[in-house]
PDB file of C-alpha atoms in Angstrom:
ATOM      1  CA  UNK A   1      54.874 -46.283  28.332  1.00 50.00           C
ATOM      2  CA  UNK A   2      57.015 -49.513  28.350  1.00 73.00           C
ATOM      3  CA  UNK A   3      57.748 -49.039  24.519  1.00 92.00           C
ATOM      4  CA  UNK A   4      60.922 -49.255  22.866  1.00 96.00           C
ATOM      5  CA  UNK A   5      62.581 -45.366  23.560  1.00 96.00           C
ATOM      6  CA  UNK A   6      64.922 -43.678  21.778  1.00 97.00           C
ATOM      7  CA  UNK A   7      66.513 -40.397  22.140  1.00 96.00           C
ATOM      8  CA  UNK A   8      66.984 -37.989  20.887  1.00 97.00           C
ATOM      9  CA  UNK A   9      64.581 -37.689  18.561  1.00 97.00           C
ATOM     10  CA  UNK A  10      65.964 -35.314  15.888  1.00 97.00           C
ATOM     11  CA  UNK A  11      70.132 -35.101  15.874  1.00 98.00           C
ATOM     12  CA  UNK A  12      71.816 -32.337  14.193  1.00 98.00           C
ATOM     13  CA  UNK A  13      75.459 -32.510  13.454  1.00 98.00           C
ATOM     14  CA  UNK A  14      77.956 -31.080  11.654  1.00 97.00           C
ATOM     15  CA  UNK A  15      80.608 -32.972   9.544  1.00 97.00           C
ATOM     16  CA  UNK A  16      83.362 -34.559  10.970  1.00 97.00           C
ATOM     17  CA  UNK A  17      81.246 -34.389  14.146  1.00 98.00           C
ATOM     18  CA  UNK A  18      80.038 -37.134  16.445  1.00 98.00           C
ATOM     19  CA  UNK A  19      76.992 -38.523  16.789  1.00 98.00           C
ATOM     20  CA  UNK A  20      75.436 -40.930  19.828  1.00 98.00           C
ATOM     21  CA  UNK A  21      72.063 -42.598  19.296  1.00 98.00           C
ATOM     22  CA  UNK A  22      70.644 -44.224  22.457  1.00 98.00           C
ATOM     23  CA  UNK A  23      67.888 -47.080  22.417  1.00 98.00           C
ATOM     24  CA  UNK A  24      66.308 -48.355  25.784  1.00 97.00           C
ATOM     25  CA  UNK A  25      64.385 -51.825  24.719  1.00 96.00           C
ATOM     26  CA  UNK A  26      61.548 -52.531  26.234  1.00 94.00           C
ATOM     27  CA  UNK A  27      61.159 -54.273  29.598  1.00 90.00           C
ATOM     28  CA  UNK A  28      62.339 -57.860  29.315  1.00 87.00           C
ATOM     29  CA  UNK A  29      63.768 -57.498  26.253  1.00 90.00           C
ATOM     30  CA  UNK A  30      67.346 -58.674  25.866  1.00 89.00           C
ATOM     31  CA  UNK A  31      68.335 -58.536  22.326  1.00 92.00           C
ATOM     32  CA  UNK A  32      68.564 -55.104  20.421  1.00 95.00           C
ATOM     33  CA  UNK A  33      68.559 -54.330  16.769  1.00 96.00           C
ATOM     34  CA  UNK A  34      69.780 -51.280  14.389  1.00 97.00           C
ATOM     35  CA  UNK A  35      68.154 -50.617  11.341  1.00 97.00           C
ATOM     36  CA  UNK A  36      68.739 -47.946   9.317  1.00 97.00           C
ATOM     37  CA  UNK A  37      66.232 -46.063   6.345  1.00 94.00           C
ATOM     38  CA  UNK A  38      68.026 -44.068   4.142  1.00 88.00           C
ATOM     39  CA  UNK A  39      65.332 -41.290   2.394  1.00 78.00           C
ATOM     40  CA  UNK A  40      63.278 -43.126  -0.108  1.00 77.00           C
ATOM     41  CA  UNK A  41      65.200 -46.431   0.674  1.00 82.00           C
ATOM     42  CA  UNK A  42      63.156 -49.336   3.027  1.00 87.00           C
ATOM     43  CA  UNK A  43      64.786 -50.117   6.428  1.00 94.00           C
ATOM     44  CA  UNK A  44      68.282 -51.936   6.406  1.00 94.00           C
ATOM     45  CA  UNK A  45      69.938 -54.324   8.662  1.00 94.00           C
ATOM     46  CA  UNK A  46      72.805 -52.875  10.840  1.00 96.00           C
ATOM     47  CA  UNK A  47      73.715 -54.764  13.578  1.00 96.00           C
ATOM     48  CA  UNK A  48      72.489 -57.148  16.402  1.00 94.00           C
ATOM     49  CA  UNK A  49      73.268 -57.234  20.244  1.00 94.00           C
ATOM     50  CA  UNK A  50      73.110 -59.185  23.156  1.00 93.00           C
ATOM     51  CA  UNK A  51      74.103 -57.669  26.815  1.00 90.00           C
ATOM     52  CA  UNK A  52      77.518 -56.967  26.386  1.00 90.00           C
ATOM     53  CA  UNK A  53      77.918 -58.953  23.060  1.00 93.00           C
ATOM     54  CA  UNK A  54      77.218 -58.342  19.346  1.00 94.00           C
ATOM     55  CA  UNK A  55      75.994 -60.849  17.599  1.00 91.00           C
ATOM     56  CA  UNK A  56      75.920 -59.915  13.801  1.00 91.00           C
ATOM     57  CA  UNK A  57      77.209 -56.325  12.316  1.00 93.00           C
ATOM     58  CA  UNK A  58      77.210 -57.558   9.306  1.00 91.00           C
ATOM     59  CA  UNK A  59      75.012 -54.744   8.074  1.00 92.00           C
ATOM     60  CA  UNK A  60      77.383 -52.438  10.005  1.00 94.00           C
ATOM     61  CA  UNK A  61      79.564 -50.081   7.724  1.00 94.00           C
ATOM     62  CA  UNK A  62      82.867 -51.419   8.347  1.00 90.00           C
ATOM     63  CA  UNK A  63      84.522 -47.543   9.186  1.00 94.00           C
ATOM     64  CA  UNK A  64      83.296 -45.293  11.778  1.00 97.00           C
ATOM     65  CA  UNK A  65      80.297 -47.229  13.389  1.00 97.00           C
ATOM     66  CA  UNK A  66      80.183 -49.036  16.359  1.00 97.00           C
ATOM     67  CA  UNK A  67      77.431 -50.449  18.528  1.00 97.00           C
ATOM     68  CA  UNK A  68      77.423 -51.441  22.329  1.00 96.00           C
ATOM     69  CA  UNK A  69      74.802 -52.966  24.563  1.00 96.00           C
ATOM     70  CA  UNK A  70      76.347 -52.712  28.008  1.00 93.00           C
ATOM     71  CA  UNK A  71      75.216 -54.392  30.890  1.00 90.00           C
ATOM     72  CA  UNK A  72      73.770 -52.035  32.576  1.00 90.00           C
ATOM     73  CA  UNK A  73      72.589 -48.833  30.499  1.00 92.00           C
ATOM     74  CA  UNK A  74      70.814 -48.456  26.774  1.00 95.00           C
ATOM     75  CA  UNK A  75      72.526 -49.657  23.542  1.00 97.00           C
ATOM     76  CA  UNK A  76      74.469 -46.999  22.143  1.00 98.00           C
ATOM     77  CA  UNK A  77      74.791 -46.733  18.371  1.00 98.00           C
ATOM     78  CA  UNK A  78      77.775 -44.345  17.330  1.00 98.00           C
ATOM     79  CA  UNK A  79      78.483 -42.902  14.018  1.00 98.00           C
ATOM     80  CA  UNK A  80      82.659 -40.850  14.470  1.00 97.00           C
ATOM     81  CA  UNK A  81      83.136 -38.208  11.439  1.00 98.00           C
ATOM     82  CA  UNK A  82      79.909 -38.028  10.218  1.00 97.00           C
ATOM     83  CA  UNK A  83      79.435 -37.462   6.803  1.00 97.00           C
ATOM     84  CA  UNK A  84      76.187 -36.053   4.439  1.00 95.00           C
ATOM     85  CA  UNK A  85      75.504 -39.844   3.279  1.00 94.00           C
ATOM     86  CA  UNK A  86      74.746 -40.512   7.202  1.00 96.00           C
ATOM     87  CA  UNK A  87      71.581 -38.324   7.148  1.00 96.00           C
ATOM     88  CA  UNK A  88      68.738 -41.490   7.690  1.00 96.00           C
ATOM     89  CA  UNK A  89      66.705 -41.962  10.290  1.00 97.00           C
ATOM     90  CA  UNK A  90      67.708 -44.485  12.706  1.00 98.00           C
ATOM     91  CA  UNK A  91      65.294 -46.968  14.496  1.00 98.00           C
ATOM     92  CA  UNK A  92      66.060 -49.694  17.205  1.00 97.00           C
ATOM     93  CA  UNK A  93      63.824 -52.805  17.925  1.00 96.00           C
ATOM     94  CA  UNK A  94      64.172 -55.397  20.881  1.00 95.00           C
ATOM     95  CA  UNK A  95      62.663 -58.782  21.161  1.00 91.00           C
ATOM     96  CA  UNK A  96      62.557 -61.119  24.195  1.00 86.00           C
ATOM     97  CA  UNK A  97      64.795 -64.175  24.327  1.00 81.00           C
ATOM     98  CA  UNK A  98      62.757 -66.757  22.710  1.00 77.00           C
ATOM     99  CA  UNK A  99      60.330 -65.201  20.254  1.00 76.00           C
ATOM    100  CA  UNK A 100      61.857 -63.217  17.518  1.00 80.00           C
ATOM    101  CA  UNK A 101      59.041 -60.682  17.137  1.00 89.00           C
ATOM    102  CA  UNK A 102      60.765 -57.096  17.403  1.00 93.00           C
ATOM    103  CA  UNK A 103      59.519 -53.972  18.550  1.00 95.00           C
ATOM    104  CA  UNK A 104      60.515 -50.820  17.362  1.00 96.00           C
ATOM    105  CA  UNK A 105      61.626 -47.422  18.952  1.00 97.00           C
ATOM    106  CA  UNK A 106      60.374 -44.217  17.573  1.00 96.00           C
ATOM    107  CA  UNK A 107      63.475 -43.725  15.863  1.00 97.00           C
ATOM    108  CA  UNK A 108      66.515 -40.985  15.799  1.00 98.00           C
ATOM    109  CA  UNK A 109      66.282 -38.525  12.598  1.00 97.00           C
ATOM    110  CA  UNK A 110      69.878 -37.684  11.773  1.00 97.00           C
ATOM    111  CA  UNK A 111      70.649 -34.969   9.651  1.00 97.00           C
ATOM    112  CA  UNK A 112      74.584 -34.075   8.882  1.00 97.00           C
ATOM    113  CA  UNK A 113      74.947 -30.605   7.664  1.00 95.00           C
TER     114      UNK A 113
ATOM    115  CA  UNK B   1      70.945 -61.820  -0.445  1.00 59.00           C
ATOM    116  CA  UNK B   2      67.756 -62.588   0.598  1.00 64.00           C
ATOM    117  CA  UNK B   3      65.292 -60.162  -1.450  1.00 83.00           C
ATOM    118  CA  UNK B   4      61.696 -59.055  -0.021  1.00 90.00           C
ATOM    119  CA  UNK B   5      59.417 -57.751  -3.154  1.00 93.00           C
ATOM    120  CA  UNK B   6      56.318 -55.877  -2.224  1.00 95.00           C
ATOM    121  CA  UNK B   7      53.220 -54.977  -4.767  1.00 95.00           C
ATOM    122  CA  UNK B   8      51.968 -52.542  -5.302  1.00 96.00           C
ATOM    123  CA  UNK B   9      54.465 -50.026  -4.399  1.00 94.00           C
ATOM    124  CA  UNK B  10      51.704 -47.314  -3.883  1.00 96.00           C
ATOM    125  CA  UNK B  11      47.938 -47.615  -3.481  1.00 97.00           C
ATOM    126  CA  UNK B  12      45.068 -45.032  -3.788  1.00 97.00           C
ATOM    127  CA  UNK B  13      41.678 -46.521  -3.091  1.00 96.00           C
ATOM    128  CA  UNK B  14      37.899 -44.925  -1.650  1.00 97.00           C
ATOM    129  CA  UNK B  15      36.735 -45.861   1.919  1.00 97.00           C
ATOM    130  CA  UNK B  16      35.049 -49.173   1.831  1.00 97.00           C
ATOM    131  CA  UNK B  17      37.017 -50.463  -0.472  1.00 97.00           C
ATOM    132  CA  UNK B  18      39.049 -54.485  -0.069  1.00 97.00           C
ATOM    133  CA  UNK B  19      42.231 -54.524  -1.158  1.00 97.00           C
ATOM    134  CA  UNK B  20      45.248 -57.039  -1.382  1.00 97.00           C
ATOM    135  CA  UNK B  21      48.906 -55.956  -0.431  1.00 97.00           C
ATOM    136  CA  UNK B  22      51.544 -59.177  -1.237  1.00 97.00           C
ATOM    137  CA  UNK B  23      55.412 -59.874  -0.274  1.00 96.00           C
ATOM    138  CA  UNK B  24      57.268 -61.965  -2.241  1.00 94.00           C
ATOM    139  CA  UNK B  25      60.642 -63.684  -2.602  1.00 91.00           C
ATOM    140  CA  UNK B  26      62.755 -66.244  -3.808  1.00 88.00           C
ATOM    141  CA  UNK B  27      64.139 -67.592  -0.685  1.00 87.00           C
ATOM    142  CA  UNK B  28      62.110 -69.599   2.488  1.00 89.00           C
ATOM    143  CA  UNK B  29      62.235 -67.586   5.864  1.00 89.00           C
ATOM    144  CA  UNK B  30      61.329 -68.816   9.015  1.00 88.00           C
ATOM    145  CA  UNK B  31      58.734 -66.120  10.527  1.00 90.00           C
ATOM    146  CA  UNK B  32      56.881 -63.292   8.588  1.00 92.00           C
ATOM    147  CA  UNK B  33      56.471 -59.994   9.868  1.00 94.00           C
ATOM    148  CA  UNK B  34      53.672 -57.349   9.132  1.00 97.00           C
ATOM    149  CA  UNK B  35      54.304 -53.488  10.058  1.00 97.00           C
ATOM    150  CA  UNK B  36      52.719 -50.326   9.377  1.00 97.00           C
ATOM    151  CA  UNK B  37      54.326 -46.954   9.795  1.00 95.00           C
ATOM    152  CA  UNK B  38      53.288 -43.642  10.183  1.00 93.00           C
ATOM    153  CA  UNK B  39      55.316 -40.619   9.054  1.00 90.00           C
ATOM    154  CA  UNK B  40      58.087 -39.688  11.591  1.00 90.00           C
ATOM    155  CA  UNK B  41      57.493 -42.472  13.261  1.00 93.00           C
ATOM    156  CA  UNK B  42      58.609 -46.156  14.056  1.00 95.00           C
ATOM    157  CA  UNK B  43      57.106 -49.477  12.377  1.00 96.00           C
ATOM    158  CA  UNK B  44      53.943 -51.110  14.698  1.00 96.00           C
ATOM    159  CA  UNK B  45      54.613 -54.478  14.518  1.00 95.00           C
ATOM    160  CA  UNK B  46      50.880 -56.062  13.470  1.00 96.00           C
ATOM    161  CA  UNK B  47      51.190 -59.829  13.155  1.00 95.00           C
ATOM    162  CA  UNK B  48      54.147 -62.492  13.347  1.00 93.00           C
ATOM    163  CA  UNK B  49      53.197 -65.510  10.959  1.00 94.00           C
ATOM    164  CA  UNK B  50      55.703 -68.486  11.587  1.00 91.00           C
ATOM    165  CA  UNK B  51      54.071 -71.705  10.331  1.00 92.00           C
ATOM    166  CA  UNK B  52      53.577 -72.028   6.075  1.00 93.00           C
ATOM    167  CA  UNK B  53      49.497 -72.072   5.210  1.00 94.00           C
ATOM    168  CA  UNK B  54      49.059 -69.830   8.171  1.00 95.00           C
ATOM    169  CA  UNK B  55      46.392 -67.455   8.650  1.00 97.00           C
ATOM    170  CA  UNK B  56      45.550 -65.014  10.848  1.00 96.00           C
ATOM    171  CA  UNK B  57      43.149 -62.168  11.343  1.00 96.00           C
ATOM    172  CA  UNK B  58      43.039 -59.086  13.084  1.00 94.00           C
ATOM    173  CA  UNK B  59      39.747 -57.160  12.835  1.00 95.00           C
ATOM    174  CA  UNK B  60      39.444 -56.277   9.204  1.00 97.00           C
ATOM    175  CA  UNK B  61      42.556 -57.419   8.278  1.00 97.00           C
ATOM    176  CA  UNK B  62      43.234 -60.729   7.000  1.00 97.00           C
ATOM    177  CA  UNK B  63      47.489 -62.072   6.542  1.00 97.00           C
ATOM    178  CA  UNK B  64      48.575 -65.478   5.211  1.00 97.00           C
ATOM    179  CA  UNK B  65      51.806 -66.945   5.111  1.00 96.00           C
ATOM    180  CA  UNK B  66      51.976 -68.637   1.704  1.00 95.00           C
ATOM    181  CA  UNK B  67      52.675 -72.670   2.047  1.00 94.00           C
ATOM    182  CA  UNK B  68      56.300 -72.742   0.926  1.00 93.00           C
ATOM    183  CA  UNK B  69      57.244 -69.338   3.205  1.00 92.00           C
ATOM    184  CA  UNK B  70      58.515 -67.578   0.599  1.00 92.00           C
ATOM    185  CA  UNK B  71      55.401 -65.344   0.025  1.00 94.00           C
ATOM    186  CA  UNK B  72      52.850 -63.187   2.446  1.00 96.00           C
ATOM    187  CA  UNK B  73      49.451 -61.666   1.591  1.00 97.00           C
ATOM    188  CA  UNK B  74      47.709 -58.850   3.591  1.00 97.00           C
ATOM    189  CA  UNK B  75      44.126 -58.287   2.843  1.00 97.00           C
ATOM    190  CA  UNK B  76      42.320 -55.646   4.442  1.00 97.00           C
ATOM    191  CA  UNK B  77      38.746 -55.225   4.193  1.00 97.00           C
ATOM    192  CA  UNK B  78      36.296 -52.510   3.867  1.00 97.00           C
ATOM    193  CA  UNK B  79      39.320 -49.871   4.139  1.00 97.00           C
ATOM    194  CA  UNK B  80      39.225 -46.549   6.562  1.00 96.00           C
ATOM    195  CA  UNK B  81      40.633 -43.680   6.571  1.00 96.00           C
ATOM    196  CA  UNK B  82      42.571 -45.060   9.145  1.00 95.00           C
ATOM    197  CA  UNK B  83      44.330 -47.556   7.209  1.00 96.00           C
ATOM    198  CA  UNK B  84      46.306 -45.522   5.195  1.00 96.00           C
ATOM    199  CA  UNK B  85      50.132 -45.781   5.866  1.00 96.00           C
ATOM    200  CA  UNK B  86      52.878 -47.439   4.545  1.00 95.00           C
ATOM    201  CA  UNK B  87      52.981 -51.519   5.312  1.00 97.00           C
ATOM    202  CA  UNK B  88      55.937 -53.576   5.197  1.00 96.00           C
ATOM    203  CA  UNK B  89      56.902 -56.892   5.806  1.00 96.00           C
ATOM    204  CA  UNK B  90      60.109 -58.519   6.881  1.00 94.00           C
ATOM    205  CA  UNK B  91      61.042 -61.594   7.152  1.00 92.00           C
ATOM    206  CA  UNK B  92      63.610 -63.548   9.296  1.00 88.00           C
ATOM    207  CA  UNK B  93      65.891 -66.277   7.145  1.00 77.00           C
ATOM    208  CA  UNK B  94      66.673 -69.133   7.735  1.00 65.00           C
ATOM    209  CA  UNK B  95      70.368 -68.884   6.825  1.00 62.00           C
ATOM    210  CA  UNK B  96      71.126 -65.634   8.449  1.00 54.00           C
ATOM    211  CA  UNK B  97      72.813 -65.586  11.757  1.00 49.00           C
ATOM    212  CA  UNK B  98      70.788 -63.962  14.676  1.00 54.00           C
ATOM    213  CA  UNK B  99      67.325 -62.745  14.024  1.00 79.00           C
ATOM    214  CA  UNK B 100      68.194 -60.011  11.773  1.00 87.00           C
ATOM    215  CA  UNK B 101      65.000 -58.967   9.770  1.00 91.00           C
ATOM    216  CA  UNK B 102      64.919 -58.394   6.187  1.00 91.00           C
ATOM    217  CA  UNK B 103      62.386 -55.924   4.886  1.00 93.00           C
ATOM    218  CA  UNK B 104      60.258 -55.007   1.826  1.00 93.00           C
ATOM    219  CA  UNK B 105      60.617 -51.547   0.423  1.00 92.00           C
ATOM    220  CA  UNK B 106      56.532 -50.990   1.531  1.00 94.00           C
ATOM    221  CA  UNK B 107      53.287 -50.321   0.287  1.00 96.00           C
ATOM    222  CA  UNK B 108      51.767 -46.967   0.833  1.00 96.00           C
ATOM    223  CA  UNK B 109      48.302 -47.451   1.112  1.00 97.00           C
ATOM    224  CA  UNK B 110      45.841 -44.063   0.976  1.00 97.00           C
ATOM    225  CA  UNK B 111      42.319 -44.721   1.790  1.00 97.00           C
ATOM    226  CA  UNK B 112      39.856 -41.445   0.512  1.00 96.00           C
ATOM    227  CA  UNK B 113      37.209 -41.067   2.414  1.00 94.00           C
TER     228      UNK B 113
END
């Protein structure tokens, strides 16, 4: 399967607690995306990467999130201190350089206890 | 803000069945996305429209990009089972830095058999 992965699947954390969401694009694909859908809510910008750059996070929260896309490795999404209002699920899409048509991951069900 | 406004919101129709799902906004975005997504799972893309009058078909399913870009139908006809699940489409501005998507809040389509 050369799809978008993600993992884990399903995150459970506690509040105040760390959480690391992972997102290998698919093959080819150098620019990564973070969306988020909030229950009941459609899917929401986050943020935008490159290999080793970030391109937009304007859709990023401006406390506690951060993104990376590293050269080598998947493109970590991290949420520090989570709180009950971070419970989404989390999806990542990639698209190749030229053609903006993104692909998206299975996505990473948070839920903050 | 660019604003993507789907109708209907939810659909109930009997197997065999045509219906028409439409995306709407105020502002003109370069490409036009069309995804469908299961539950627990991550939106399949199912067609990029780019150019304004466009149309394009895939198998029973019919999409046009309206002439000004600033509107997208999907048509599906003689609905399956199958079909049902939530569509949404997203659309890439013009304005916006990157090739962050902006999407609809969906249509969940049910097809009875």
């Amino acid at each position: 399967n050369a799809g978008v992965m993600q993992n884990p699947r399903h995150l459970v954390r506690r509040r105040g607690q760390e959480a690391r969401l992972r997102c290998s694009p698919m093959k080819g694909h150098s620019h990564v995306y973070w969306y988020r859908q909030l229950p009941e809510e459609g899917l929401k910008f986050m943020v935008y990467l490159q290999k080793e750059n970030i391109i937009d996070e304007s859709g990023m929260p401006k406390e506690r999130f951060s993104a990376e896309f590293p050269k080598e490795g998947p493109s970590i999404l991290r949420i520090q201190q989570v709180v009950r209002g971070d419970s989404a699920a989390y999806f990542c899409a990639s698209s190749p350089p030229v053609i903006n048509e993104q692909f998206f991951g299975p996505g990473t069900r948070l839920t903050v206890l | 803000t660019q604003l993507l406004e789907q109708s209907p919101q939810f659909l109930s129709i009997q197997e065999g069945e045509n219906l028409t799902v439409y995306c709407n906004s105020s502002s003109v975005f370069s490409s036009l996305q069309w995804y469908r997504q299961e539950p627990g799972e991550g939106p399949v893309l199912l067609v990029t429209v780019v150019t304004g009058g466009e149309v394009k078909k895939l198998k029973r399913l019919t999409f046009q990009f309206g002439d000004a870009r600033k509107d997208s139908s999907l048509h599906i006809t003689a609905a399956q089972p199958g079909d049902t699940g939530l569509y949404l489409c997203a659309g890439e501005g013009l304005e916006t830095s990157g090739s962050r998507l902006t999407f609809g809040e969906g249509t969940q389509l049910t097809v009875n058999p």
